[in-house]
Coordinates of C-alpha atoms and ligand atoms in Angstrom, one line a residue:
M1 CA -202.5 46.5 -45.0
D2 CA -202.6 49.5 -47.5
K3 CA -205.8 51.4 -48.1
F4 CA -207.4 53.2 -51.0
I5 CA -208.8 56.6 -50.2
I6 CA -211.4 57.8 -52.8
K7 CA -213.1 61.2 -53.0
G8 CA -216.2 60.3 -55.0
G9 CA -218.3 62.2 -57.4
R10 CA -215.8 62.8 -60.2
R11 CA -217.0 61.9 -63.7
L12 CA -214.5 59.5 -65.4
S13 CA -213.5 60.5 -68.9
G14 CA -210.7 59.7 -71.3
E15 CA -208.9 56.6 -72.5
V16 CA -207.7 53.6 -70.5
E17 CA -205.6 50.6 -71.6
I18 CA -206.5 47.1 -70.4
S19 CA -203.8 44.7 -69.2
G20 CA -203.4 41.0 -70.0
A21 CA -206.0 38.7 -68.5
K22 CA -205.3 37.4 -65.0
N23 CA -207.2 34.2 -65.4
S24 CA -205.3 33.5 -68.6
A25 CA -201.9 34.4 -67.3
V26 CA -202.2 32.3 -64.2
A27 CA -202.7 29.2 -66.5
L28 CA -200.3 30.2 -69.3
I29 CA -197.4 30.7 -66.8
P30 CA -197.5 27.1 -65.3
A31 CA -198.2 25.8 -68.9
V32 CA -194.7 26.8 -69.9
I33 CA -193.5 23.9 -67.7
L34 CA -194.8 21.6 -70.4
C35 CA -192.4 23.2 -73.0
D36 CA -189.0 21.7 -73.8
E37 CA -187.4 25.1 -74.6
P38 CA -187.5 28.7 -73.2
C39 CA -190.5 30.9 -74.0
I40 CA -191.4 34.6 -73.9
L41 CA -194.7 35.8 -72.5
E42 CA -195.9 39.2 -73.5
N43 CA -198.8 41.4 -72.2
V44 CA -198.4 39.8 -68.8
P45 CA -200.5 41.7 -66.1
E46 CA -198.3 42.9 -63.2
I47 CA -200.5 41.7 -60.4
S48 CA -199.7 39.8 -57.2
D49 CA -201.2 36.4 -58.5
V50 CA -198.8 36.6 -61.4
S51 CA -195.8 37.3 -59.2
I52 CA -196.8 34.2 -57.1
C53 CA -196.9 32.1 -60.3
F54 CA -193.4 33.3 -61.3
R55 CA -192.0 32.8 -57.8
T56 CA -193.5 29.3 -57.8
L57 CA -191.8 28.5 -61.1
T58 CA -188.5 29.8 -59.8
E59 CA -188.9 27.7 -56.7
L60 CA -189.3 24.6 -59.0
G61 CA -186.0 25.4 -60.8
A62 CA -187.2 27.5 -63.8
V63 CA -185.4 30.8 -64.7
V64 CA -187.7 33.8 -65.1
R65 CA -186.5 37.1 -66.3
K66 CA -188.3 40.4 -66.8
L67 CA -187.3 41.7 -70.2
A68 CA -189.5 44.8 -70.3
P69 CA -192.7 45.9 -68.6
H70 CA -195.2 43.1 -69.1
R71 CA -192.7 41.0 -71.0
Y72 CA -191.0 38.0 -69.4
S73 CA -188.8 35.1 -70.5
V74 CA -189.3 31.7 -68.8
D75 CA -186.8 28.9 -69.1
P76 CA -188.4 25.7 -67.7
T77 CA -185.5 23.4 -68.7
G78 CA -183.9 23.5 -65.3
I79 CA -187.0 22.3 -63.3
R80 CA -186.0 19.5 -61.0
K81 CA -188.6 19.8 -58.2
H82 CA -192.2 18.8 -58.6
C83 CA -193.6 20.1 -55.3
V84 CA -195.5 23.4 -54.7
P85 CA -195.4 24.0 -51.0
Y86 CA -198.2 25.5 -48.8
E87 CA -196.6 28.9 -48.6
F88 CA -197.1 29.4 -52.4
A89 CA -200.3 27.5 -53.0
R90 CA -202.3 29.0 -50.1
K91 CA -202.1 32.5 -51.6
M92 CA -203.7 31.6 -54.9
R93 CA -206.5 29.5 -56.3
A94 CA -204.7 29.0 -59.6
S95 CA -201.8 27.1 -58.0
Y96 CA -203.9 24.0 -59.0
Y97 CA -202.6 24.5 -62.6
F98 CA -199.2 23.4 -61.3
L99 CA -200.8 20.0 -60.8
G100 CA -201.8 19.6 -64.4
A101 CA -198.6 21.0 -65.8
L102 CA -196.2 19.1 -63.6
L103 CA -198.1 15.8 -64.1
G104 CA -198.3 16.4 -67.8
K105 CA -194.6 16.9 -68.2
Y106 CA -193.0 14.7 -65.4
G107 CA -195.7 12.2 -64.5
K108 CA -195.6 13.5 -60.9
A109 CA -196.9 16.5 -59.0
R110 CA -197.2 17.4 -55.3
V111 CA -199.2 20.6 -54.7
S112 CA -200.7 22.0 -51.5
M113 CA -204.5 22.4 -51.6
P114 CA -205.1 25.8 -53.3
G115 CA -206.2 29.0 -51.6
G116 CA -207.9 32.0 -53.3
C117 CA -210.9 34.2 -52.8
P118 CA -213.4 32.9 -50.2
L119 CA -216.4 32.3 -52.5
G120 CA -217.9 29.3 -50.7
D121 CA -217.1 25.6 -51.3
R122 CA -214.5 25.3 -54.0
P123 CA -214.1 21.6 -54.7
I124 CA -211.5 20.2 -57.1
D125 CA -213.1 16.8 -57.7
Q126 CA -213.5 17.4 -61.4
H127 CA -209.7 18.2 -61.7
L128 CA -208.9 14.9 -60.0
K129 CA -211.4 13.0 -62.1
A130 CA -209.6 14.1 -65.2
F131 CA -206.1 13.3 -63.8
V132 CA -207.3 9.8 -62.7
A133 CA -209.0 9.1 -66.1
L134 CA -205.6 9.9 -67.8
G135 CA -203.9 7.3 -65.6
A136 CA -202.7 9.2 -62.5
K137 CA -202.9 7.8 -59.0
R138 CA -203.8 10.4 -56.4
E139 CA -203.4 10.7 -52.7
L140 CA -204.2 13.5 -50.2
S141 CA -202.0 13.7 -47.1
R142 CA -201.4 16.6 -44.8
G143 CA -203.1 19.1 -47.1
M144 CA -201.0 18.1 -50.1
I145 CA -202.3 16.5 -53.3
D146 CA -200.0 13.9 -54.7
L147 CA -200.3 12.7 -58.3
V148 CA -198.1 10.0 -59.9
A149 CA -198.5 8.3 -63.3
E150 CA -196.1 5.8 -65.0
E151 CA -197.6 6.9 -68.3
L152 CA -200.5 9.2 -69.1
K153 CA -202.9 7.8 -71.7
G154 CA -205.5 9.6 -73.7
E155 CA -209.1 8.9 -72.5
K156 CA -212.7 10.1 -72.8
I157 CA -213.6 12.5 -70.0
S158 CA -217.0 14.1 -69.3
F159 CA -217.3 16.7 -66.6
D160 CA -220.3 16.7 -64.2
V161 CA -220.2 20.5 -64.0
I162 CA -218.9 23.1 -66.3
T163 CA -215.6 24.2 -64.7
V164 CA -212.9 26.5 -66.0
G165 CA -210.1 25.2 -63.7
A166 CA -210.7 21.5 -64.4
T167 CA -211.0 22.1 -68.2
M168 CA -207.6 23.9 -68.2
N169 CA -206.0 21.3 -66.0
A170 CA -207.3 18.4 -68.2
I171 CA -205.8 20.1 -71.2
L172 CA -202.4 20.6 -69.4
A173 CA -202.3 16.9 -68.3
A174 CA -203.4 15.6 -71.7
V175 CA -201.1 17.6 -74.0
R176 CA -198.2 15.2 -73.8
A177 CA -200.2 12.0 -73.0
K178 CA -200.1 9.0 -75.3
G179 CA -203.0 8.9 -77.8
T180 CA -206.1 11.0 -77.9
T181 CA -208.2 12.6 -75.1
V182 CA -211.7 13.8 -75.7
I183 CA -213.2 16.1 -73.0
K184 CA -216.9 16.8 -72.9
N185 CA -219.0 19.4 -71.1
V186 CA -216.0 21.8 -70.9
A187 CA -215.9 25.5 -70.1
K188 CA -215.7 27.9 -73.1
E189 CA -214.2 31.0 -71.5
P190 CA -211.8 33.1 -73.7
H191 CA -208.9 32.0 -71.4
I192 CA -209.5 28.3 -72.3
V193 CA -209.1 29.3 -76.0
D194 CA -206.0 31.3 -75.1
L195 CA -204.3 28.3 -73.3
A196 CA -205.1 26.0 -76.3
N197 CA -203.7 28.6 -78.7
M198 CA -200.5 29.0 -76.8
L199 CA -199.9 25.3 -76.5
N200 CA -200.8 24.7 -80.2
K201 CA -198.2 27.4 -81.1
M202 CA -195.7 25.2 -79.2
G203 CA -196.7 22.2 -81.3
A204 CA -199.6 20.7 -79.3
N205 CA -202.6 19.3 -81.1
I206 CA -205.7 20.7 -79.4
K207 CA -209.0 21.1 -81.2
G208 CA -212.4 22.5 -80.2
A209 CA -211.4 25.0 -77.5
G210 CA -214.3 27.4 -77.2
T211 CA -216.8 24.7 -77.9
D212 CA -218.4 22.0 -75.6
T213 CA -215.9 19.3 -76.6
I214 CA -212.1 19.5 -76.7
K215 CA -210.0 16.8 -78.5
I216 CA -206.3 16.6 -77.7
T217 CA -203.8 14.3 -79.4
G218 CA -200.7 13.9 -77.4
V219 CA -197.3 15.1 -78.7
D220 CA -193.7 14.3 -77.6
Y221 CA -192.1 17.7 -77.9
L222 CA -193.1 21.3 -77.4
R223 CA -190.9 24.1 -78.8
G224 CA -190.2 27.5 -77.4
I225 CA -192.4 30.4 -78.5
E226 CA -193.3 34.0 -78.0
Y227 CA -196.9 34.5 -77.0
S228 CA -199.1 37.4 -75.9
V229 CA -201.8 37.0 -73.2
I230 CA -205.3 38.1 -74.3
P231 CA -206.8 41.3 -72.8
D232 CA -208.6 40.9 -69.4
Q233 CA -212.3 40.9 -70.1
I234 CA -213.1 41.4 -66.4
E235 CA -210.8 44.3 -65.9
A236 CA -212.4 45.8 -69.1
G237 CA -215.9 45.2 -67.7
T238 CA -214.9 46.7 -64.4
F239 CA -213.8 50.0 -66.1
M240 CA -217.0 49.9 -68.2
V241 CA -219.1 49.8 -65.0
A242 CA -216.9 52.5 -63.4
A243 CA -217.5 54.8 -66.3
A244 CA -221.3 54.1 -66.2
A245 CA -221.5 54.5 -62.4
T246 CA -219.9 58.0 -62.5
G247 CA -221.9 59.1 -65.5
G248 CA -218.7 59.3 -67.4
D249 CA -217.4 58.8 -71.0
V250 CA -214.5 56.4 -71.2
T251 CA -212.9 54.6 -74.1
I252 CA -211.4 51.3 -73.1
I253 CA -208.6 50.2 -75.4
N254 CA -206.7 46.9 -75.9
V255 CA -209.8 44.8 -75.6
T256 CA -211.5 42.1 -77.6
P257 CA -215.1 43.4 -77.9
K258 CA -216.4 39.8 -78.7
H259 CA -215.2 38.7 -75.2
L260 CA -217.3 41.5 -73.7
E261 CA -220.5 40.8 -75.4
S262 CA -222.5 39.6 -72.4
I263 CA -221.3 42.5 -70.3
T264 CA -222.1 45.0 -73.1
E265 CA -225.6 43.5 -73.6
Q266 CA -226.3 43.7 -69.8
L267 CA -225.0 47.3 -69.6
R268 CA -227.2 48.4 -72.5
K269 CA -230.3 46.9 -70.8
I270 CA -229.4 49.1 -67.8
G271 CA -229.4 52.2 -70.0
V272 CA -225.6 52.5 -70.6
N273 CA -224.4 53.3 -74.1
V274 CA -221.6 51.0 -75.4
E275 CA -220.0 51.6 -78.8
E276 CA -217.9 48.8 -80.1
Y277 CA -214.8 49.2 -82.3
D278 CA -212.1 46.7 -83.5
S279 CA -210.1 46.6 -80.3
S280 CA -211.8 49.2 -78.0
V281 CA -215.2 50.1 -76.6
R282 CA -216.6 53.5 -75.7
V283 CA -218.9 53.6 -72.7
F284 CA -221.0 56.7 -71.8
V285 CA -224.3 57.6 -70.1
D286 CA -226.8 60.2 -71.3
G287 CA -229.9 59.1 -69.5
P288 CA -231.2 57.4 -66.3
L289 CA -229.9 54.0 -65.3
V290 CA -232.8 51.5 -65.2
K291 CA -233.4 48.3 -63.2
A292 CA -232.4 44.9 -64.6
N293 CA -232.5 41.2 -64.0
V294 CA -229.0 39.7 -64.0
V295 CA -228.2 35.9 -63.8
T296 CA -224.5 34.8 -63.8
S297 CA -223.6 31.7 -65.9
P298 CA -220.6 30.2 -67.6
H299 CA -219.3 31.8 -70.8
P300 CA -220.9 33.0 -73.0
G301 CA -223.3 34.0 -70.2
F302 CA -222.9 36.9 -67.9
P303 CA -219.6 36.3 -65.9
T304 CA -219.8 35.8 -62.1
D305 CA -216.6 37.8 -61.9
M306 CA -218.6 40.9 -63.0
Q307 CA -221.6 40.3 -60.6
P308 CA -220.5 42.5 -57.7
Q309 CA -219.6 45.4 -60.0
V310 CA -222.9 45.3 -61.9
A311 CA -224.9 44.9 -58.7
T312 CA -223.1 48.0 -57.4
L313 CA -224.2 49.9 -60.6
L314 CA -227.8 48.7 -60.0
T315 CA -227.8 50.3 -56.5
L316 CA -228.0 53.6 -58.5
A317 CA -230.6 52.5 -61.1
D318 CA -234.3 53.4 -61.0
G319 CA -236.5 50.6 -59.7
T320 CA -236.0 47.2 -58.2
S321 CA -233.3 44.9 -59.7
R322 CA -232.7 41.2 -59.2
V323 CA -229.2 39.6 -59.3
E324 CA -228.8 35.9 -59.2
E325 CA -225.4 34.2 -58.6
S326 CA -225.4 30.7 -60.1
I327 CA -221.7 29.8 -59.8
W328 CA -220.5 30.6 -56.3
D329 CA -222.3 30.0 -53.0
Q330 CA -220.9 33.0 -51.3
R331 CA -220.4 35.9 -53.6
F332 CA -222.5 38.6 -51.9
G333 CA -219.9 39.3 -49.2
Y334 CA -219.7 42.9 -50.5
V335 CA -223.4 43.6 -49.8
H336 CA -222.9 44.4 -46.2
E337 CA -220.3 47.0 -47.1
L338 CA -222.4 48.6 -49.8
R339 CA -225.2 48.9 -47.3
R340 CA -222.9 51.0 -45.1
M341 CA -222.6 53.3 -48.1
G342 CA -226.4 53.7 -48.3
A343 CA -227.3 50.9 -50.8
N344 CA -230.6 49.2 -50.3
I345 CA -230.0 45.5 -50.9
S346 CA -231.4 42.3 -49.4
V347 CA -229.9 38.9 -50.0
G348 CA -231.7 35.5 -49.8
G349 CA -229.6 32.5 -50.8
K350 CA -228.2 33.1 -54.2
V351 CA -230.4 36.1 -55.0
A352 CA -229.9 39.8 -54.2
I353 CA -232.8 42.3 -54.5
I354 CA -231.7 45.8 -55.1
E355 CA -233.9 48.9 -54.6
G356 CA -232.2 51.8 -56.4
V357 CA -231.2 54.8 -54.3
E358 CA -230.5 58.4 -55.5
Y359 CA -226.9 58.4 -54.3
L360 CA -224.3 56.4 -52.3
M361 CA -222.4 58.0 -49.4
G362 CA -218.7 57.5 -48.8
A363 CA -217.8 55.3 -45.8
P364 CA -214.9 53.2 -44.4
V365 CA -215.3 49.7 -45.9
K366 CA -213.3 46.5 -46.3
A367 CA -212.7 44.4 -49.5
C368 CA -213.5 40.7 -48.7
D369 CA -212.4 39.3 -52.0
L370 CA -211.0 40.5 -55.4
R371 CA -214.2 41.5 -57.3
A372 CA -215.9 42.7 -54.0
G373 CA -213.0 45.1 -53.8
A374 CA -213.5 46.2 -57.4
A375 CA -217.2 46.8 -56.6
L376 CA -216.3 48.9 -53.6
I377 CA -214.0 51.1 -55.7
I378 CA -216.8 51.7 -58.1
A379 CA -219.1 52.5 -55.2
G380 CA -216.5 54.9 -53.8
L381 CA -216.0 56.6 -57.2
A382 CA -219.8 57.2 -57.6
A383 CA -220.5 58.1 -53.9
R384 CA -220.7 61.5 -52.3
G385 CA -217.8 62.1 -49.9
E386 CA -214.8 60.0 -49.0
T387 CA -214.5 56.2 -49.0
E388 CA -211.7 54.4 -47.4
I389 CA -211.2 50.8 -48.6
E390 CA -209.2 48.4 -46.4
D391 CA -207.7 45.0 -47.3
I392 CA -206.8 46.1 -50.8
H393 CA -204.4 43.2 -51.2
H394 CA -207.4 41.3 -52.5
I395 CA -207.8 43.9 -55.3
E396 CA -204.0 43.9 -56.1
R397 CA -204.2 40.1 -56.7
G398 CA -206.1 40.8 -60.0
Y399 CA -206.0 44.5 -61.1
D400 CA -202.8 46.0 -62.6
C401 CA -202.2 49.5 -61.3
M402 CA -205.9 50.1 -60.9
E403 CA -205.6 53.4 -59.0
V404 CA -203.1 54.8 -61.5
K405 CA -205.4 54.0 -64.4
L406 CA -208.4 55.5 -62.5
R407 CA -206.5 58.7 -61.8
S408 CA -205.7 59.0 -65.5
L409 CA -209.5 59.1 -66.0
G410 CA -209.9 61.9 -63.5
A411 CA -210.7 59.9 -60.4
E412 CA -209.5 61.1 -57.0
I413 CA -208.0 57.9 -55.6
V414 CA -204.8 57.4 -53.7
K415 CA -203.2 54.4 -52.1
R416 CA -202.2 55.1 -48.5
P417 CA -199.7 52.7 -46.9
L418 CA -200.9 51.8 -43.5
F419 CA -197.6 52.9 -42.0
D420 CA -198.3 56.5 -43.0
E421 CA -201.0 56.5 -40.4
L422 CA -198.9 55.2 -37.5
E423 CA -197.2 57.9 -35.5
I424 CA -193.5 57.7 -35.0
E425 CA -192.8 57.4 -31.3
P426 CA -190.4 60.1 -30.2
K427 CA -187.0 58.6 -29.2
K428 CA -186.7 58.4 -25.4
K429 CA -183.8 60.4 -24.0
A430 CA -181.0 58.2 -22.8
V431 CA -180.7 58.1 -19.1
N432 CA -177.2 58.4 -17.6
G433 CA -175.7 59.3 -20.9
Ligands
LIG501 N1 -216.6 22.9 -59.4 C1 -216.8 21.7 -58.9 N2 -215.8 20.8 -58.9 C2 -214.6 21.1 -59.4 C3 -214.4 22.4 -59.9 C4 -215.4 23.3 -59.9 O1 -217.9 21.4 -58.4 O2 -213.7 20.2 -59.5 C5 -217.7 23.9 -59.3 C6 -217.4 25.1 -58.4 O3 -217.7 24.9 -57.1 C7 -218.2 26.2 -59.1 C8 -218.2 25.9 -60.6 O4 -217.9 24.5 -60.6 O5 -219.5 26.2 -58.6 C9 -217.3 26.6 -61.4 O6 -216.0 26.6 -60.9 P1 -214.7 26.8 -61.8 O7 -213.9 25.6 -61.8 O8 -215.2 27.2 -63.2 O9 -214.0 28.0 -61.1 P2 -212.4 28.1 -60.9 O10 -211.7 27.5 -62.1 O11 -212.0 27.7 -59.6 C10 -212.2 30.3 -62.3 C11 -211.7 31.7 -62.0 C12 -212.7 32.4 -61.1 C13 -214.0 32.5 -61.7 C14 -214.5 31.0 -62.1 C15 -215.8 31.0 -62.9 C16 -209.3 31.4 -62.1 C17 -208.0 31.4 -61.3 N3 -210.4 31.6 -61.3 O12 -212.3 29.7 -61.0 O13 -212.2 33.8 -61.0 O14 -215.0 33.0 -60.9 O15 -213.4 30.4 -62.9 O16 -215.6 31.7 -64.1 O17 -209.4 31.3 -63.3 C18 -211.9 35.9 -60.1 O18 -211.2 36.1 -61.0 O19 -212.4 36.8 -59.3 C19 -212.4 34.5 -59.9 C20 -212.9 34.1 -58.7

């Protein structure tokens, strides 16, 4: 119910540190279930999706302790339950990783159908295809997915579509299966490589993560480790766009520039300067922003999770841009809100056509999903006047202290709790004493 209030027009400058990757952390945390000993996770982003993951683990019987900021120990050895109830799963898409992890370790899992951002139809048929191929029986009743396997056995699996979630889940289920699993047509996102690296450090035998084919030979035991989550490429990309949209000069540290290549390439086409260093990028603008043609696609293509942010930048570029969304059916929910700020965008099916305008104007708007919310923050930072963003719980699912980081770069942004706006009713005088 809280809001962000932004006074736009401040040029961002300085240095900002990127947190651990949300879409990695939400898989790595359930993956610890597979381990036979306690583990320590480092560089964990402190966002609401991660806190739901930790609460779910605790609900199952694991012991989670915060050792320091962004550093947590997880002891999975006390897990006795195998069911993730609706109240946890409905809040987060990534709750489906508990299916793969619980099935892989205990041969059984019962997880409510997952929630998450409303981006259109989000089937999980490919996840189920992998579980069934490995030997699980599945049932769906009263919104719960039930998986049971006497023994999981390595198999050949080929996905019909490239999917991050099903690739991760197939890895989780196959890591301790008997024999060898070969998975073809897999996703290649950096977080898939991160999951494989963490499990391999525990003693798993996963080869080929980051390519089209992954080969997993099952192991009997996984040992406790300490592991650091990779930097969040989408958080980094969001700050890169925010720097560009405000005509700023920002150095973004704790990043892997290789993971940002498609974002960097796209921003350069728009006229943004990006300098790459070992673990940082500097983003600055010294000329006009120009129109572009953007098409989202699986890694190493331009990420769908950066589409709303870059489309927002293009509202301020010279000329007519075209943005095509090829992953999700409904990822233009933010367009309506940007129009209220003066953007000139029309949407037909999966394509948005953007006519650049000279400036955006602050307005009250609502975040309809996580990246839509990030796009509205960028719009508010660049706009003339004040922008008030409602429903920021979407943003807090995936961005670690975003407003604090933006303030350190010179932005005027505050979080206003809803209750500050409600007047306190004066106490009524008691009648008759
Ligand atoms: N798909 C199927 N069947 C399946 C699974 C997916 O048809 O069984 C389709 C989807 O409908 C979609 C495409 O395959 O058209 C790709 O879906 P994918 O499985 O890759 O998406 P996801 O795993 O559900 C993750 C991220 C999303 C990100 C996508 C694509 C997490 C928790 N979520 O979702 O992140 O957009 O990959 O990169 O990792 C976000 O962070 O804002 C976000 C939405």
